[in-house]
mmCIF file of C-alpha atoms in Angstrom:
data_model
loop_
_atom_site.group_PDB
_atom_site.id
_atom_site.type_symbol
_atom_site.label_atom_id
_atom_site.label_comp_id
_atom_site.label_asym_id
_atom_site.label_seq_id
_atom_site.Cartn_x
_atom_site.Cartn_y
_atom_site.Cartn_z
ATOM 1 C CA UNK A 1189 15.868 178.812 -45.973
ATOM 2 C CA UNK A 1190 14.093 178.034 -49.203
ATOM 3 C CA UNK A 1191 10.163 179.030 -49.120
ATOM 4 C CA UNK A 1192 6.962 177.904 -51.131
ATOM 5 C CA UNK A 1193 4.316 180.118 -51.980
ATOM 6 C CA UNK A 1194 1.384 178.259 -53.319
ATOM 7 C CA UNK A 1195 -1.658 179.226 -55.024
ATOM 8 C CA UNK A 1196 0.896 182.620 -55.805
ATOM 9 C CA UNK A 1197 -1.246 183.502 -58.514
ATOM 10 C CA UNK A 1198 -0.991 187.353 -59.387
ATOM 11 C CA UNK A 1199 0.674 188.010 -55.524
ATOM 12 C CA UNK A 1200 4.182 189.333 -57.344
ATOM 13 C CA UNK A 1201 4.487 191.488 -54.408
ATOM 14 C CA UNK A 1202 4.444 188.533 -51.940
ATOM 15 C CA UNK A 1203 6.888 186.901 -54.150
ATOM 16 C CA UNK A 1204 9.206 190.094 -54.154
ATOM 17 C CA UNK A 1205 9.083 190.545 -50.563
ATOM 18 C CA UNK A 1206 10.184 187.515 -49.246
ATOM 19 C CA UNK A 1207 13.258 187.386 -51.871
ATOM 20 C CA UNK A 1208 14.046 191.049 -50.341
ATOM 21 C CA UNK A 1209 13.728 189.602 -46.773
ATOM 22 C CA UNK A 1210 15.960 186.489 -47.749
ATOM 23 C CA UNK A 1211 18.857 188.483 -49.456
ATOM 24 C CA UNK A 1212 20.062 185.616 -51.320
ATOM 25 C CA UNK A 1213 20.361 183.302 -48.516
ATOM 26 C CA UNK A 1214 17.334 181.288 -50.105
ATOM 27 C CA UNK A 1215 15.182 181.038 -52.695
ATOM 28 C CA UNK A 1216 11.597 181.908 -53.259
ATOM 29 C CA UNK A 1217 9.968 179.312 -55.415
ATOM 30 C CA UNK A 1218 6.131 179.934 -56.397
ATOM 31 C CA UNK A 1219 3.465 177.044 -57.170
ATOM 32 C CA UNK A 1220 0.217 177.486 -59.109
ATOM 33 C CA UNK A 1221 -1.950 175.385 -61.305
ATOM 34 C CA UNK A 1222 -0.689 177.362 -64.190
ATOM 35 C CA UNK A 1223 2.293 178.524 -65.634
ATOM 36 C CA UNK A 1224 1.299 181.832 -66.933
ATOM 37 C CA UNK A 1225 0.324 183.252 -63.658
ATOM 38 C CA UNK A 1226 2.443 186.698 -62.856
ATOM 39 C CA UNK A 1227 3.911 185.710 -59.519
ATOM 40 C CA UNK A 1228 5.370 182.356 -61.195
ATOM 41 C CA UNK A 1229 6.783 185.023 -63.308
ATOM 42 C CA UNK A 1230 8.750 186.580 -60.641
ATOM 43 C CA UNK A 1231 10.152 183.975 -58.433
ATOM 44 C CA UNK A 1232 13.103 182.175 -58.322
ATOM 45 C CA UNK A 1233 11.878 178.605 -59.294
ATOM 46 C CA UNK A 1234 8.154 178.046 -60.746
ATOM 47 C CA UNK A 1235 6.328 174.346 -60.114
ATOM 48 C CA UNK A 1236 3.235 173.447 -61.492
ATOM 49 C CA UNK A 1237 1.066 171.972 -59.045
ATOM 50 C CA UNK A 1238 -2.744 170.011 -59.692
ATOM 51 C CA UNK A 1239 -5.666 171.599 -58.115
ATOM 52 C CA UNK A 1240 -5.957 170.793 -54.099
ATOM 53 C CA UNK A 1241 -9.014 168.298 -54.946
ATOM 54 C CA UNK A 1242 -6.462 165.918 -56.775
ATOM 55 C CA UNK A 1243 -5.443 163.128 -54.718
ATOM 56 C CA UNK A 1244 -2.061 163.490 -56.151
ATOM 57 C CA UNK A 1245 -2.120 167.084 -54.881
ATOM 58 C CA UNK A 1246 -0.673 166.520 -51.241
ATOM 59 C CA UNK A 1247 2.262 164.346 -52.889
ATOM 60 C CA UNK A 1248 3.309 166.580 -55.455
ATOM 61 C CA UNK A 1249 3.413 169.329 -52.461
ATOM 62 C CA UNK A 1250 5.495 167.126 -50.641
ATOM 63 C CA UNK A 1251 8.403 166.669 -53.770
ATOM 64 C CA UNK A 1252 8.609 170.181 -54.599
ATOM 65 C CA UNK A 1253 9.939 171.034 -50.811
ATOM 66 C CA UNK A 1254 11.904 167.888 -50.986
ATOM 67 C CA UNK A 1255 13.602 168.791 -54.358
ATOM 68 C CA UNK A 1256 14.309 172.259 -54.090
ATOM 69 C CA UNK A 1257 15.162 172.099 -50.097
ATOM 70 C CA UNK A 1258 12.418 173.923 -48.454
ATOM 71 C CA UNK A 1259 11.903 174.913 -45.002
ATOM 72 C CA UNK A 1260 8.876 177.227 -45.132
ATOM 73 C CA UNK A 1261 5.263 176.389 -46.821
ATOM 74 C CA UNK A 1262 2.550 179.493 -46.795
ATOM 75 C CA UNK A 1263 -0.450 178.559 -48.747
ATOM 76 C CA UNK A 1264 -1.609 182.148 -50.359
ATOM 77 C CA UNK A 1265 -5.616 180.725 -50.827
ATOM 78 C CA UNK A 1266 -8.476 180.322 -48.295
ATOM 79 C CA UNK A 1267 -9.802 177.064 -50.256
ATOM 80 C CA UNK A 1268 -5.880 175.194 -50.583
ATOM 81 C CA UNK A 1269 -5.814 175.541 -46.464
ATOM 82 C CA UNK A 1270 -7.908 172.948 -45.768
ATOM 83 C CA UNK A 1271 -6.420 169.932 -47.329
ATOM 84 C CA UNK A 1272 -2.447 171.527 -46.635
ATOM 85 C CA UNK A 1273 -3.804 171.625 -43.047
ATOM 86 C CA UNK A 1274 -5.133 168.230 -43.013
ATOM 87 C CA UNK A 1275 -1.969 166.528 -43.858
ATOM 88 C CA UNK A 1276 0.405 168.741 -41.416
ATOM 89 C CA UNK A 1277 2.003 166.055 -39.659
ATOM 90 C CA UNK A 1278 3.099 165.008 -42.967
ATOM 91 C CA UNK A 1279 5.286 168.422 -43.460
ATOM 92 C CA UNK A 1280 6.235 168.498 -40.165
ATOM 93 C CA UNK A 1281 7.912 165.019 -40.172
ATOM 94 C CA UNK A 1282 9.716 165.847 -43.642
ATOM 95 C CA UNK A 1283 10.960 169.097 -40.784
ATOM 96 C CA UNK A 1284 8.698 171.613 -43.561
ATOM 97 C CA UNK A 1285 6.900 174.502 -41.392
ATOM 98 C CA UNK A 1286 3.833 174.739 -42.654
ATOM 99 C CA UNK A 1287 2.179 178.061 -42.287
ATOM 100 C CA UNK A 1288 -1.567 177.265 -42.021
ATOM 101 C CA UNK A 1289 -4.051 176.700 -38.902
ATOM 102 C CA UNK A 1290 -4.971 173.638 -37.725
ATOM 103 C CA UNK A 1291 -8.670 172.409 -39.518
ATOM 104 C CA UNK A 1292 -10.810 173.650 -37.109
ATOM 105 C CA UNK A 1293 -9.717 177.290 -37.084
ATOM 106 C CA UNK A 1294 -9.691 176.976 -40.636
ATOM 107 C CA UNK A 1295 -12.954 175.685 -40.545
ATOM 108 C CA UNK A 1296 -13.884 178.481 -38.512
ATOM 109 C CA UNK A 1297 -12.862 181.057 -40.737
ATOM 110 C CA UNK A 1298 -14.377 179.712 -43.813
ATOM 111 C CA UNK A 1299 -17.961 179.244 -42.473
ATOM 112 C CA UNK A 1300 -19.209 182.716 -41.805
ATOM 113 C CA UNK A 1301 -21.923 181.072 -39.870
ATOM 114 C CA UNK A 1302 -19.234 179.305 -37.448
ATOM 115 C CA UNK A 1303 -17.697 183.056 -37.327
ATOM 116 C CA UNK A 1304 -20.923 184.172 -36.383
ATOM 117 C CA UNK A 1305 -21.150 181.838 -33.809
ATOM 118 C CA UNK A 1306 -17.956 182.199 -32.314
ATOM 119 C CA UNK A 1307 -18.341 185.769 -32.362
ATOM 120 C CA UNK A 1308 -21.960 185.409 -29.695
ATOM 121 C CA UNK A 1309 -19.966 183.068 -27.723
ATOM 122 C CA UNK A 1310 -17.506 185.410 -26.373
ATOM 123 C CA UNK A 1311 -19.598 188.208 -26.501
ATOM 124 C CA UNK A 1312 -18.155 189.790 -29.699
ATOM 125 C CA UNK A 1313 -20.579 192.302 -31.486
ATOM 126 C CA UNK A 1314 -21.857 190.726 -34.660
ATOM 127 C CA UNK A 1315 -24.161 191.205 -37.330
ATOM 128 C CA UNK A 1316 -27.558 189.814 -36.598
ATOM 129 C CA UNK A 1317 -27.810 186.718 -38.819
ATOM 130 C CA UNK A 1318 -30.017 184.086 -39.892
ATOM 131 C CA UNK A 1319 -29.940 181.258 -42.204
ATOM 132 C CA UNK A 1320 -32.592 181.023 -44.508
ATOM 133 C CA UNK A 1321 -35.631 183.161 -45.801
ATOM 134 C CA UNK A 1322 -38.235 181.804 -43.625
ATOM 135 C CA UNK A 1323 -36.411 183.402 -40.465
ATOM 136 C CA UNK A 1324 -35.408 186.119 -42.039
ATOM 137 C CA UNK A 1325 -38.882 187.292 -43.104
ATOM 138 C CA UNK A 1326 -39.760 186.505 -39.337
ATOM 139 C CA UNK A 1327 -36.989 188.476 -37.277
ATOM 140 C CA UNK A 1328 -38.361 190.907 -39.844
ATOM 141 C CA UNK A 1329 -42.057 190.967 -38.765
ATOM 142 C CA UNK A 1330 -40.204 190.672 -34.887
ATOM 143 C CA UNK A 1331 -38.015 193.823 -36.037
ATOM 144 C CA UNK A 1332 -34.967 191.995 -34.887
ATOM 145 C CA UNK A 1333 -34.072 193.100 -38.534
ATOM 146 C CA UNK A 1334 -35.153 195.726 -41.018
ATOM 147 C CA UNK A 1335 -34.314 196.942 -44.512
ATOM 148 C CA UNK A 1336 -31.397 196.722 -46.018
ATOM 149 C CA UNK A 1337 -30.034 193.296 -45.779
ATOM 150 C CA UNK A 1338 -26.748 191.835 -46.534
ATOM 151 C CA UNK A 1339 -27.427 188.081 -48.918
ATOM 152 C CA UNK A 1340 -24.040 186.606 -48.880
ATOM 153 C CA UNK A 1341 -22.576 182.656 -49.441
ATOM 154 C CA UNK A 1342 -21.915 181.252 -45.796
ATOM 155 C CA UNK A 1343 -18.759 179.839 -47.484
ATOM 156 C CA UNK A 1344 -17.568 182.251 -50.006
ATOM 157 C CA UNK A 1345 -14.428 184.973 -51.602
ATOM 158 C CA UNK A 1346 -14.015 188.246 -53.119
ATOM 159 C CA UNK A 1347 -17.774 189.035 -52.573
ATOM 160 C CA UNK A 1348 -19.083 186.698 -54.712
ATOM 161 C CA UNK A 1349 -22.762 186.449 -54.683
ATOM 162 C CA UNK A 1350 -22.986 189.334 -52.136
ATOM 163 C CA UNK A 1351 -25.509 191.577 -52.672
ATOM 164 C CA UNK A 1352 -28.100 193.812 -50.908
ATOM 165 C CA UNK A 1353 -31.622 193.495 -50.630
ATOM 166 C CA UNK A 1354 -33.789 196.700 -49.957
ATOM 167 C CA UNK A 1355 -37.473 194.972 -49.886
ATOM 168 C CA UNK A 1356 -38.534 191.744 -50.154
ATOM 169 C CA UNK A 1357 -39.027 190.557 -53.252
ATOM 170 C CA UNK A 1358 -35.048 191.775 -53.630
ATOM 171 C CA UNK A 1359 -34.605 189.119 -50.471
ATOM 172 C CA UNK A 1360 -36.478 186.396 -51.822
ATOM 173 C CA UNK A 1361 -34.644 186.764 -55.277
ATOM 174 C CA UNK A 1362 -31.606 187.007 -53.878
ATOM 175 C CA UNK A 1363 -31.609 184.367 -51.928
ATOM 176 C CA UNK A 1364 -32.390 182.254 -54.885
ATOM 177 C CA UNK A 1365 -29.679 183.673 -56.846
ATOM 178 C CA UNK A 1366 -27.283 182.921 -54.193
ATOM 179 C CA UNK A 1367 -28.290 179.381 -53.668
ATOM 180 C CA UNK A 1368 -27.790 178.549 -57.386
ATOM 181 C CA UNK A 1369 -24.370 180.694 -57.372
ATOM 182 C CA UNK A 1370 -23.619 178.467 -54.575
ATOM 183 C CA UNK A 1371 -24.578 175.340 -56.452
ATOM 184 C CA UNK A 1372 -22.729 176.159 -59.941
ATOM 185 C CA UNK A 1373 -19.568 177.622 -58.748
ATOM 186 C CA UNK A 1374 -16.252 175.523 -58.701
ATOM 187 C CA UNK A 1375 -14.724 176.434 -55.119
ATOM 188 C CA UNK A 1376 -12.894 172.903 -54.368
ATOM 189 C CA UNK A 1377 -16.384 171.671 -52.974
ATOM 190 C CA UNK A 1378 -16.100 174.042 -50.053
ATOM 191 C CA UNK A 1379 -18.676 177.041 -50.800
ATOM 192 C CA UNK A 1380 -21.353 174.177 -49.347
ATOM 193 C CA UNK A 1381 -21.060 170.931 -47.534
ATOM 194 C CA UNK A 1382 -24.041 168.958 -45.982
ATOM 195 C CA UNK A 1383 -25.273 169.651 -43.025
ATOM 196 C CA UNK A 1384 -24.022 173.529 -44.001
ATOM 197 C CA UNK A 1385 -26.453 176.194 -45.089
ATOM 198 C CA UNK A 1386 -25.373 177.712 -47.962
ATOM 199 C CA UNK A 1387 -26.875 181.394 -47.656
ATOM 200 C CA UNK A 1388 -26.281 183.946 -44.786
ATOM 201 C CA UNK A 1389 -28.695 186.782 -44.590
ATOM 202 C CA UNK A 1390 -27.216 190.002 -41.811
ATOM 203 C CA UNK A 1391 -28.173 192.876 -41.001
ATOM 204 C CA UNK A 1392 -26.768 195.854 -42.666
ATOM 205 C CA UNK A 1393 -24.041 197.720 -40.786
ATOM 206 C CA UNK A 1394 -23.082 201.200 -41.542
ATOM 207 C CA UNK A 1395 -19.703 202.649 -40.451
ATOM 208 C CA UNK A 1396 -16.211 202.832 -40.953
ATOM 209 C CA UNK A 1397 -14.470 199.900 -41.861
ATOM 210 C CA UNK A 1398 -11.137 198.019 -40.389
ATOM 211 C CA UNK A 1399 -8.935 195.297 -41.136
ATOM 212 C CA UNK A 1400 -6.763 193.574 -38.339
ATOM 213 C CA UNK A 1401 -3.740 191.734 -39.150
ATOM 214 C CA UNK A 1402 -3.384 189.635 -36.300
ATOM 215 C CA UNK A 1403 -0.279 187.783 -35.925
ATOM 216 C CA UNK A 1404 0.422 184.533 -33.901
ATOM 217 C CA UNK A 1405 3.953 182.644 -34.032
ATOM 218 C CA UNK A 1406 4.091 178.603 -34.777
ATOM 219 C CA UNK A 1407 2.974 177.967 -31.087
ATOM 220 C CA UNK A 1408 -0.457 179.915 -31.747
ATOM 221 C CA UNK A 1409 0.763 182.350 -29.191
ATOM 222 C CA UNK A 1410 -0.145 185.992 -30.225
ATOM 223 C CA UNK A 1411 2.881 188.508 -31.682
ATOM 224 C CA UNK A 1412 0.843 191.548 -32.237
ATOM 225 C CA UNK A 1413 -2.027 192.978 -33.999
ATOM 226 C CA UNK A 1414 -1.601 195.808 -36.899
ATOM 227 C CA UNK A 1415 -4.897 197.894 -37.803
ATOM 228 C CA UNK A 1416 -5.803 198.662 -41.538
ATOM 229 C CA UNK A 1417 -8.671 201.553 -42.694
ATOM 230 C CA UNK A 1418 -10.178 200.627 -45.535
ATOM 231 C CA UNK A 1419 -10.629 203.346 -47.865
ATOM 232 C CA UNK A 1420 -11.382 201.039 -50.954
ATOM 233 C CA UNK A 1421 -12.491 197.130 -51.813
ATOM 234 C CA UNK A 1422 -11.843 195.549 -55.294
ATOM 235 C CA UNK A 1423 -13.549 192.030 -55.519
ATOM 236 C CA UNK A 1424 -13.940 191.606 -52.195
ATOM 237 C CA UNK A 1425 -10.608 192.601 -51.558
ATOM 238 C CA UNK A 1426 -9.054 195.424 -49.911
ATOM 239 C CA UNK A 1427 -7.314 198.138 -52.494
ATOM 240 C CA UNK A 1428 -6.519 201.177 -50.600
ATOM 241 C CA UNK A 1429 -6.183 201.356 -47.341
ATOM 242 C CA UNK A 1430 -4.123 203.180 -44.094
ATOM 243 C CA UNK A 1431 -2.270 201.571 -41.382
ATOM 244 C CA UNK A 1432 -3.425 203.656 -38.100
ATOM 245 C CA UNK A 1433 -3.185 203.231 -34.502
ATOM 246 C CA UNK A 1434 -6.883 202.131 -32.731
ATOM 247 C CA UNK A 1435 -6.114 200.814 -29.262
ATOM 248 C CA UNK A 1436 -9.818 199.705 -28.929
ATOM 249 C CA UNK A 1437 -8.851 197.542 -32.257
ATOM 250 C CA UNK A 1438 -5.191 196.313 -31.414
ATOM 251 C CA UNK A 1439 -6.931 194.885 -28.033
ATOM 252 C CA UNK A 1440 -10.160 192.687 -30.248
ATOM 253 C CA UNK A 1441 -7.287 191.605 -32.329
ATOM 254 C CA UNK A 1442 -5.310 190.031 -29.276
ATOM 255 C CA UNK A 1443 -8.368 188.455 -27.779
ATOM 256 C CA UNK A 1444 -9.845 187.048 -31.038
ATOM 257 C CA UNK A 1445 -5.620 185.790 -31.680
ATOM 258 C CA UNK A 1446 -5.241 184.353 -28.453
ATOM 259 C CA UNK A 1447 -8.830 183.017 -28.631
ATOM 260 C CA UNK A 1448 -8.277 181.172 -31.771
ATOM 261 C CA UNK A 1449 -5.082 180.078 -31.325
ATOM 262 C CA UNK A 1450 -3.726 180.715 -35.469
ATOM 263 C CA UNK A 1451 -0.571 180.081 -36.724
ATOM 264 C CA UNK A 1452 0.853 183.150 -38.838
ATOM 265 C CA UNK A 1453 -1.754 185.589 -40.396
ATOM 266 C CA UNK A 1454 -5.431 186.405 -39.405
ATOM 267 C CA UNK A 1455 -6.800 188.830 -41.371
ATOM 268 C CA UNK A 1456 -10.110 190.506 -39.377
ATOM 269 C CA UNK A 1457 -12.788 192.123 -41.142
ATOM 270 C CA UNK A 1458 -14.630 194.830 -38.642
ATOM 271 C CA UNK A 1459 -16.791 197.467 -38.800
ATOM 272 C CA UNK A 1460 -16.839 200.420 -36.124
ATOM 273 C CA UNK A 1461 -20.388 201.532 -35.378
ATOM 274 C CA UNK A 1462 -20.782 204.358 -32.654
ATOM 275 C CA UNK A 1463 -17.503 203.274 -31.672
ATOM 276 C CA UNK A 1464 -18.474 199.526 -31.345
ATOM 277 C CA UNK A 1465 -16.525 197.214 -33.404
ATOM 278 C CA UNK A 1466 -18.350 194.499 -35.168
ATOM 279 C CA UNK A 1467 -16.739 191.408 -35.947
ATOM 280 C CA UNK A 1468 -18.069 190.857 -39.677
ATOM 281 C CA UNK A 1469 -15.220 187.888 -41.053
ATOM 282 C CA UNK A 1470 -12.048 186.052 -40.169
ATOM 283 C CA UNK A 1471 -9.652 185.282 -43.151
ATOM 284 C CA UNK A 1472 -7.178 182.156 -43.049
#
């Protein structure tokens, strides 16, 4: 079997893996929007690709795995999932698995509001949240929240336009700052869509930090859950970090992967307070 990685971007190590699980039996070709990216560096064919907005980008997609014979798509971006996942049907007539969600749990994972959401609807410890300033400065005066705050996108990556506010006139700024970070950045139209606020503001959650890998076969069906302390973040991202055993954690993982339904990876941001995990972010 031949597999695509697109969006590889610096991922060598994704790139290496797969040709070390394939043993020569395929080959590992990479796709990014530019040549000079390392992981197009590594694999065993590189194809340009346009940026997912392109209306040619679906096509283009589509005539890579028909010229080089591929069997297995993984998109290796948040943003790209949406429009791969839209056109599925498409891959799967061509008989390309295609390693992304359907839209809605993609959806779901990209609007941390929707997360937040999903999270109070099956009784999931969350974050307080609100959506704009005006109820934030109220749950404040309620004391439904207090000092420090969390300011975050509600569609957003690698922590940008995160930041904390300690007082007020930090909230109010941020909040500004956020909006226009929101407005400015390029983020294949997704960081804000109408009808979507743009701005979450949470409470701030102190505690020891987890990452779930939650695994689902093609079907949805859940394959296990692998738990991740974080010891380190880079950009959002995690950089050092220990695989452990937390049956409290391996169990949220199987309800939140049988709940959703994914295909492949979920990646689960959580935070354990007094032994109470918090559900903070689901990653497509």
């Amino acid at each position: 079997m031949n597999v695509l990685l697109t969006s590889v971007g610096r991922r060598t190590y994704l790139v290496e893996y797969f040709q070390e699980a394939l043993r020569g039996r395929g080959k590992v070709i990479a796709a990014n929007t530019t040549f000079d990216a390392s992981g197009m560096l590594v694999a065993d064919v590189a194809c340009l690709l346009p940026p997912p907005t392109n209306p040619a980008y679906i096509d283009e997609v589509l005539n890579i795995c028909a010229a080089h014979d591929v069997g297995l798509v993984l998109s290796l971006h948040d943003w790209e999932a949406p429009f791969l996942a839209a056109c599925a049907d498409r891959f799967h007539s061509c008989g390309v698995l295609l390693a992304v969600s359907r839209p809605d749990v993609i959806e779901l994972c990209l609007s941390k509001f929707k997360t937040h959401e999903f999270a109070k609807r099956h009784a999931l410890a969350t974050p307080t949240t609100v959506t704009s300033l005006a109820a934030a400065i109220k749950s404040l005066k309620s004391g439904e929240l207090k000092f420090p705050l969390i300011v975050k996108p509600c569609r957003g990556q690698g922590s940008i336009g995160l930041n904390v506010a300690e007082n007020e006139s930090e909230l109010e700024f941020y909040v500004g700052r956020g909006l226009r970070v929101c407005a400015q950045m390029p983020s294949n139209k997704l960081l804000h869509q109408d009808g979507d606020e743009a701005i979450l503001i949470q409470e701030h959650l102190t505690g020891i930090e987890y990452g779930l890998d939650v695994l689902n076969d093609f079907e949805g069906r859940f394959v296990c859950c692998l738990v991740k302390r974080k010891f380190a973040l880079r950009a959002g991202e995690t950089d050092v970090a220990e695989t452990v055993r937390c049956p409290v954690l391996e169990k949220l993982g199987r309800q939140i992967g049988e709940l959703v339904g994914h295909v492949g990876m979920l990646d689960i941001d959580v935070i354990m307070v007094r032994d109470i995990p918090y559900l903070l972010e689901l990653n497509p």
